[in-house]
CSV table of N, CA and C in Angstrom, one decimal:
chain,number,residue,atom,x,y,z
A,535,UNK,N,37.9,16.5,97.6
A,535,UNK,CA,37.1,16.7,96.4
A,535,UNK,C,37.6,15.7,95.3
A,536,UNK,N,36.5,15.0,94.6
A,536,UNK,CA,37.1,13.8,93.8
A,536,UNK,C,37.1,14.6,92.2
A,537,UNK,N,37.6,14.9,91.5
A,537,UNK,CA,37.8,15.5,90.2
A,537,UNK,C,37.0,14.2,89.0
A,538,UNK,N,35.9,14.7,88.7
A,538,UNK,CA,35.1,13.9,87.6
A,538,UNK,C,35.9,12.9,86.5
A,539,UNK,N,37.3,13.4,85.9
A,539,UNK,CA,37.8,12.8,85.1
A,539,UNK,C,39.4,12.8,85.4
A,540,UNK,N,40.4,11.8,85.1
A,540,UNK,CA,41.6,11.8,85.8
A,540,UNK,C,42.2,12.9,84.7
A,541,UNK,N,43.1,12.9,85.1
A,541,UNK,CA,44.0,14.2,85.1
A,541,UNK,C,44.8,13.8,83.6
A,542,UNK,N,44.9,14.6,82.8
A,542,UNK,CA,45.4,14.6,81.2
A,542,UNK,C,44.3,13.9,80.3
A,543,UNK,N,42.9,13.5,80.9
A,543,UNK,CA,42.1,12.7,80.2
A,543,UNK,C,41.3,13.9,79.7
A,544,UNK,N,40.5,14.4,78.0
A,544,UNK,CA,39.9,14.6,77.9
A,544,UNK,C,38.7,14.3,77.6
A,545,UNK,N,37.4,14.8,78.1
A,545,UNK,CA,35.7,14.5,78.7
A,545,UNK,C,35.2,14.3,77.3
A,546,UNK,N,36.0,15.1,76.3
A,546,UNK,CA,35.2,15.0,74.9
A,546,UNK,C,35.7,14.2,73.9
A,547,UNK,N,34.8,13.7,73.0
A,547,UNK,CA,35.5,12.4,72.0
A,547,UNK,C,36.7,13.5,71.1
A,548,UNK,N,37.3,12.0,71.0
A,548,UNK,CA,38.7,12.2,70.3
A,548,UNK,C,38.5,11.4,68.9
A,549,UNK,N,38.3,12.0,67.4
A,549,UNK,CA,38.0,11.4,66.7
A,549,UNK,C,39.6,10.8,66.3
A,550,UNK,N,39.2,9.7,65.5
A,550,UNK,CA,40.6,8.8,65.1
A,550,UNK,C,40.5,8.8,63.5
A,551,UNK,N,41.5,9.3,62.8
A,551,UNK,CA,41.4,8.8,61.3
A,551,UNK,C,40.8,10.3,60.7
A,552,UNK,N,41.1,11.5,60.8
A,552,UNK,CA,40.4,12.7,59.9
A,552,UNK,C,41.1,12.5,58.2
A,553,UNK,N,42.6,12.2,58.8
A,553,UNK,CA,42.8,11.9,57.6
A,553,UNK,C,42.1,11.4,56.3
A,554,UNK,N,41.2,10.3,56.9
A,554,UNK,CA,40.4,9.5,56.0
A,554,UNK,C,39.3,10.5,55.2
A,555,UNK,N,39.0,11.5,56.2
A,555,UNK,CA,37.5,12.6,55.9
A,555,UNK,C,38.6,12.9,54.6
A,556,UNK,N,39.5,13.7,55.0
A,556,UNK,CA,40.6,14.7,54.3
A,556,UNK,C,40.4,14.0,53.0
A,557,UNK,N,40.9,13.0,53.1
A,557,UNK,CA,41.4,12.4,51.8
A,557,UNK,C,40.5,11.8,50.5
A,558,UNK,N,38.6,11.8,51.2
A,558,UNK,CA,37.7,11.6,50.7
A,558,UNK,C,37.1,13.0,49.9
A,559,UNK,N,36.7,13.9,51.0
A,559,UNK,CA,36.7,15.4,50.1
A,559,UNK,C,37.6,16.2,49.1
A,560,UNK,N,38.9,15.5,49.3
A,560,UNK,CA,39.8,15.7,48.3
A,560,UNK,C,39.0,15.1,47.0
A,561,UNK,N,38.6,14.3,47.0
A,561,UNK,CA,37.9,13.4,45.6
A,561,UNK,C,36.2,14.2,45.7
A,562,UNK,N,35.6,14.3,46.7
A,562,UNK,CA,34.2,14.6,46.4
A,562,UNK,C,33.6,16.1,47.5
A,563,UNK,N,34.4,16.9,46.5
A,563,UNK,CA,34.2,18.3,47.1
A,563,UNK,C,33.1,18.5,47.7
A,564,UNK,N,32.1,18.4,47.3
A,564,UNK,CA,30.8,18.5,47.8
A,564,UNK,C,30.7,18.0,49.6
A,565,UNK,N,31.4,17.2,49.7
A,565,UNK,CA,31.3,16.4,50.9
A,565,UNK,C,32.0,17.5,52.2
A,566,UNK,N,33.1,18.3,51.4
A,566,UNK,CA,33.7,18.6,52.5
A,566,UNK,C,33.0,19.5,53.7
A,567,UNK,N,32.4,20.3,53.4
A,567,UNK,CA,31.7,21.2,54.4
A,567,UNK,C,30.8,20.3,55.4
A,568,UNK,N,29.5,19.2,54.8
A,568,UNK,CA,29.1,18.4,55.9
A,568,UNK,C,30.1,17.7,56.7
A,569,UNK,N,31.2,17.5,56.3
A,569,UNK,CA,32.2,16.4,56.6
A,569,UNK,C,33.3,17.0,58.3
A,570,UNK,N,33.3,18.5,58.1
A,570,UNK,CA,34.0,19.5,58.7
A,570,UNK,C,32.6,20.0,59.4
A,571,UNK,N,31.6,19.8,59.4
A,571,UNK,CA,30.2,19.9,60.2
A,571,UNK,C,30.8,19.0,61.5
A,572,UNK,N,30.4,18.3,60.6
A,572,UNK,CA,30.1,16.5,61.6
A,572,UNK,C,31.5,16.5,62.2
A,573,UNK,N,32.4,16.9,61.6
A,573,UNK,CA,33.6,16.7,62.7
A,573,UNK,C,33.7,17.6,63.7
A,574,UNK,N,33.3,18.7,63.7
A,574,UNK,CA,33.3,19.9,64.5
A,574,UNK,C,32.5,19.6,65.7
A,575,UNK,N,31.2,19.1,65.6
A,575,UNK,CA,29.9,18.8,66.5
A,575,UNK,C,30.7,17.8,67.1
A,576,UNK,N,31.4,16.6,66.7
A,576,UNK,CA,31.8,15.2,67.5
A,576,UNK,C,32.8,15.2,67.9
A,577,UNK,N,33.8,16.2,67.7
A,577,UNK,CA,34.8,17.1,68.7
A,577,UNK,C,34.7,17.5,70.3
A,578,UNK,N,33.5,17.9,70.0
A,578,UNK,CA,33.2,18.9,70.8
A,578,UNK,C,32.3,18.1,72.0
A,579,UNK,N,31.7,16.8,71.2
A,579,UNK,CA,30.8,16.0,72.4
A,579,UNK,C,31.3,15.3,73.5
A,580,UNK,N,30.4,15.4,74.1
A,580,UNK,CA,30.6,14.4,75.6
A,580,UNK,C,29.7,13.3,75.4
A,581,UNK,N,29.9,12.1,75.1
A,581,UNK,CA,28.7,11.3,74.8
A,581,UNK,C,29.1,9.8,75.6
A,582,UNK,N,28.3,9.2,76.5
A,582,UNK,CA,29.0,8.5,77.5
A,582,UNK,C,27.8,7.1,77.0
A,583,UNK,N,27.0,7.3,76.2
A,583,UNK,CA,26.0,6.4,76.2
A,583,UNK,C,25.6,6.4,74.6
A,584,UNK,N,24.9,5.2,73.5
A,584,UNK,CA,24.4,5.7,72.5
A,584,UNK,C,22.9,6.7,72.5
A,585,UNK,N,22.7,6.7,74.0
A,585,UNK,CA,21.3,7.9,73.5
A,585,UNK,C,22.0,9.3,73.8
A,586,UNK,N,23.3,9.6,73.9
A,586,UNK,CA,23.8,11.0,73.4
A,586,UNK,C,23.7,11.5,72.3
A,587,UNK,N,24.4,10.3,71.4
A,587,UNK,CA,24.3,10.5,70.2
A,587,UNK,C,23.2,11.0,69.6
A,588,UNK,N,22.1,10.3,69.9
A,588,UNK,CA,21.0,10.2,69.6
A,588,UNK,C,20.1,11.2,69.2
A,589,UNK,N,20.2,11.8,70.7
A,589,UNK,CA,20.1,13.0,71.3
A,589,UNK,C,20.4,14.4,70.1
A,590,UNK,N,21.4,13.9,70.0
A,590,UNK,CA,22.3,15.1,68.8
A,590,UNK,C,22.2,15.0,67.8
A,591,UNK,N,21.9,13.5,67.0
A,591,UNK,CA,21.8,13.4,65.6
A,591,UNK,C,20.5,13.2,65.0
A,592,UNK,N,19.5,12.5,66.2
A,592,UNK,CA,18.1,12.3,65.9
A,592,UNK,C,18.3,11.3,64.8
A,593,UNK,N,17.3,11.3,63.7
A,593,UNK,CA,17.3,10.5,62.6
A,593,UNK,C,18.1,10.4,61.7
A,594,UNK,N,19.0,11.1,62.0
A,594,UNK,CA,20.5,11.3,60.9
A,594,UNK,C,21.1,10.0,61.2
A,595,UNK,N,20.8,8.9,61.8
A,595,UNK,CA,21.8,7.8,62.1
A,595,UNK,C,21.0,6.6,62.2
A,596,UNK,N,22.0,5.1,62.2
A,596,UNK,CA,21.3,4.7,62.8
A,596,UNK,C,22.5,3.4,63.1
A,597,UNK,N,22.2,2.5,64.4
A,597,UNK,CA,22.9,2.0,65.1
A,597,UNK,C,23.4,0.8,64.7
A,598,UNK,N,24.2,-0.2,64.4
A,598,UNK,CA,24.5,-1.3,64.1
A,598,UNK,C,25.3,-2.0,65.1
A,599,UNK,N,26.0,-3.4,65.2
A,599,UNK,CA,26.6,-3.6,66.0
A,599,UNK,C,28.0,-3.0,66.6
A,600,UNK,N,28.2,-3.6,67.5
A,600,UNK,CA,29.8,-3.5,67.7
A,600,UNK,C,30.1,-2.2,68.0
A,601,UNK,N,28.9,-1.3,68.7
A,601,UNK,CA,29.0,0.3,69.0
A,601,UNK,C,29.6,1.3,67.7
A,602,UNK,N,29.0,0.1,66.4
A,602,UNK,CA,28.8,1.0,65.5
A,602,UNK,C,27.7,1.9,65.1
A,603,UNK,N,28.2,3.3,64.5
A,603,UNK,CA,27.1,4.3,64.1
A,603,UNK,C,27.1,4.5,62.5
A,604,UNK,N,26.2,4.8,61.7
A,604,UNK,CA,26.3,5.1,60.1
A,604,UNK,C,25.3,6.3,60.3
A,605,UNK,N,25.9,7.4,60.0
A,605,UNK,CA,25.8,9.2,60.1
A,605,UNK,C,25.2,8.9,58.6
A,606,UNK,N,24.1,9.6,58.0
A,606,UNK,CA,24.0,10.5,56.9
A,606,UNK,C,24.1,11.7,56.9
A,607,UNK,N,24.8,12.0,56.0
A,607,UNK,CA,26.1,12.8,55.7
A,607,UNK,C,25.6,13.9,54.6
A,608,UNK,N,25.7,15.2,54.9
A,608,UNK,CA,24.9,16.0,52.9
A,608,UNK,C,23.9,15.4,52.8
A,609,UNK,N,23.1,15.6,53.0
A,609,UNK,CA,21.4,15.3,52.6
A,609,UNK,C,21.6,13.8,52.7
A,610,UNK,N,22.0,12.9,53.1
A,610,UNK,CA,22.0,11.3,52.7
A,610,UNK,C,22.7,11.3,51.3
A,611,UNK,N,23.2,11.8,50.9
A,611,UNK,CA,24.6,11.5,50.1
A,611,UNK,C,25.4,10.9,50.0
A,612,UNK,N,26.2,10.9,51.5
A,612,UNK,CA,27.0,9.9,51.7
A,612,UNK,C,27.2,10.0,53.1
A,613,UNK,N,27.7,8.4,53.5
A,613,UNK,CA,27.3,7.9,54.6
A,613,UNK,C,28.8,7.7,55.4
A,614,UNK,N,28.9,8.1,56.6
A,614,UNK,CA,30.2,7.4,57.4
A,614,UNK,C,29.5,6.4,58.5
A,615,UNK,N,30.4,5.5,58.7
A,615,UNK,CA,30.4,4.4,59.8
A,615,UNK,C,31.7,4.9,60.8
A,616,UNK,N,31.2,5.0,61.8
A,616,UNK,CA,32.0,5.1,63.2
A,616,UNK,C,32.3,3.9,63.9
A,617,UNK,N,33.5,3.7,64.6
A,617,UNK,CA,32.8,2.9,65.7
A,617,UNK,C,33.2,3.6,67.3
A,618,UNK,N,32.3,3.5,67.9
A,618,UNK,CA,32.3,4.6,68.9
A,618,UNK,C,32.6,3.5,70.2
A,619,UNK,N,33.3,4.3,70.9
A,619,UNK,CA,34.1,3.7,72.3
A,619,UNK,C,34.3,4.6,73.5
A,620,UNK,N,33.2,4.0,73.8
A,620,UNK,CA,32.2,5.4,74.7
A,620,UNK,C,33.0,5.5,76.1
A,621,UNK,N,33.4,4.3,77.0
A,621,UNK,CA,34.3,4.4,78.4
A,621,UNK,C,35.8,5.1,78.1
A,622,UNK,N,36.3,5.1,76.5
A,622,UNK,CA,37.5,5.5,76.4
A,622,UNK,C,37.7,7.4,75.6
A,623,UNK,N,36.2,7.5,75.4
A,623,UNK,CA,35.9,8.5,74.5
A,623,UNK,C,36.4,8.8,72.8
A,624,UNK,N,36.7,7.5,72.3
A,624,UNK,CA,37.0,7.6,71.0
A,624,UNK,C,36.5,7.6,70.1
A,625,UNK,N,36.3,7.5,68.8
A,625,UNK,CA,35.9,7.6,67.5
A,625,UNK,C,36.5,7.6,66.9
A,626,UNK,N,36.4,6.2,66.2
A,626,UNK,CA,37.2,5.5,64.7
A,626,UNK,C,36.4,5.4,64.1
A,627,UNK,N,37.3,6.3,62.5
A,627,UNK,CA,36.4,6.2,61.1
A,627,UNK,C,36.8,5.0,60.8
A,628,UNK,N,35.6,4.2,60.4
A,628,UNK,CA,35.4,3.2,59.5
A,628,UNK,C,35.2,2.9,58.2
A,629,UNK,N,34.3,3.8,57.5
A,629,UNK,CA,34.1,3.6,56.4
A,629,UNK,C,33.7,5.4,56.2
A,630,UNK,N,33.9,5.7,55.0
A,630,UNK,CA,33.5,7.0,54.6
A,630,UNK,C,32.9,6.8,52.8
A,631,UNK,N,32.0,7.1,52.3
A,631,UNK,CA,31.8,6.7,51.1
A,631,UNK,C,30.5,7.5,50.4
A,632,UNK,N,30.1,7.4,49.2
A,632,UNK,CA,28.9,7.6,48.6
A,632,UNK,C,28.0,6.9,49.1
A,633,UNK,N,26.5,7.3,48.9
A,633,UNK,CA,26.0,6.5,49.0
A,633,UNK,C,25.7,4.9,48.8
A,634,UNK,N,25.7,5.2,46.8
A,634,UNK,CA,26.3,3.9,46.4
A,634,UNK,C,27.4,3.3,46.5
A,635,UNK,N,28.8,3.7,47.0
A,635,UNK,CA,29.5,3.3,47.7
A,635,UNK,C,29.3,2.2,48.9
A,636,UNK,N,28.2,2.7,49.5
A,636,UNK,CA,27.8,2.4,51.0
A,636,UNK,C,27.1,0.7,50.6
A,637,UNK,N,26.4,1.0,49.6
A,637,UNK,CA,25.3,0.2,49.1
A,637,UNK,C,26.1,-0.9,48.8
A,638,UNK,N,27.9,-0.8,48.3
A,638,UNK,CA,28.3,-2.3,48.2
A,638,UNK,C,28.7,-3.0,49.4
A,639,UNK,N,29.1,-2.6,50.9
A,639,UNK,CA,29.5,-2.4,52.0
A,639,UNK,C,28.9,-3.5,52.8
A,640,UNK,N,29.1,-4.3,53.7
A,640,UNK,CA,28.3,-4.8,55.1
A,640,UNK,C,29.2,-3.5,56.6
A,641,UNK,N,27.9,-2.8,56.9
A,641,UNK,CA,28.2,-2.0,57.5
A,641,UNK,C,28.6,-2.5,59.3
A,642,UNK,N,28.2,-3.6,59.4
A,642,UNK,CA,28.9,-4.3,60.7
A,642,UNK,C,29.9,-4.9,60.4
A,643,UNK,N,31.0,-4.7,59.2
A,643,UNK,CA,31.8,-5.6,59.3
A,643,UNK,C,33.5,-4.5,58.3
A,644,UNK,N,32.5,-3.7,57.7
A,644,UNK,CA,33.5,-3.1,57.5
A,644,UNK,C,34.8,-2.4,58.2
């Protein structure tokens, strides 16, 4: 019997960088509860392709290069950029910000 995933590997994303959420809700309270949402849900996923995501977030997102994602966040409030690394199951925060934060940004490059 061939075991789906090798052995000490976990199936669900491993986000990279909470600290960065942490350290943003520290400054903009408001944020923390969506912020501990969205981390809770992308914890917990198995997402092997961008229409997982998709799947889960629907119009909350939308895709840029470099298997990057930009989440709106609290009502479109504020916005995170991921970059998502789907064969290895990770997720790296890239950018975390206000909206108009976001607005000074190139979101494929940040």
């Amino acid at each position: 019997m061939t075991w789906p995933y090798q052995v000490g590997i976990n199936p669900q994303m491993q986000i990279i960088a909470k600290r960065v959420l942490r350290e943003f809700w520290a400054v903009h309270n408001q944020a923390e509860a969506p912020l501990k949402a969205w981390y809770a849900l992308v914890d917990k996923a198995e997402w092997s392709r961008p229409q997982d995501v998709k799947d889960e977030f629907g119009t909350t997102i939308d895709f840029v290069s470099d298997n990057r994602i930009i989440f709106d966040i609290g009502g479109n409030k504020y916005r995170l950029i991921v970059h998502v690394a789907y064969r290895f199951k990770r997720v790296l925060i890239k950018f975390v910000g206000t909206h108009e934060e976001y607005n000074r940004i190139n979101p494929e490059t940040v």
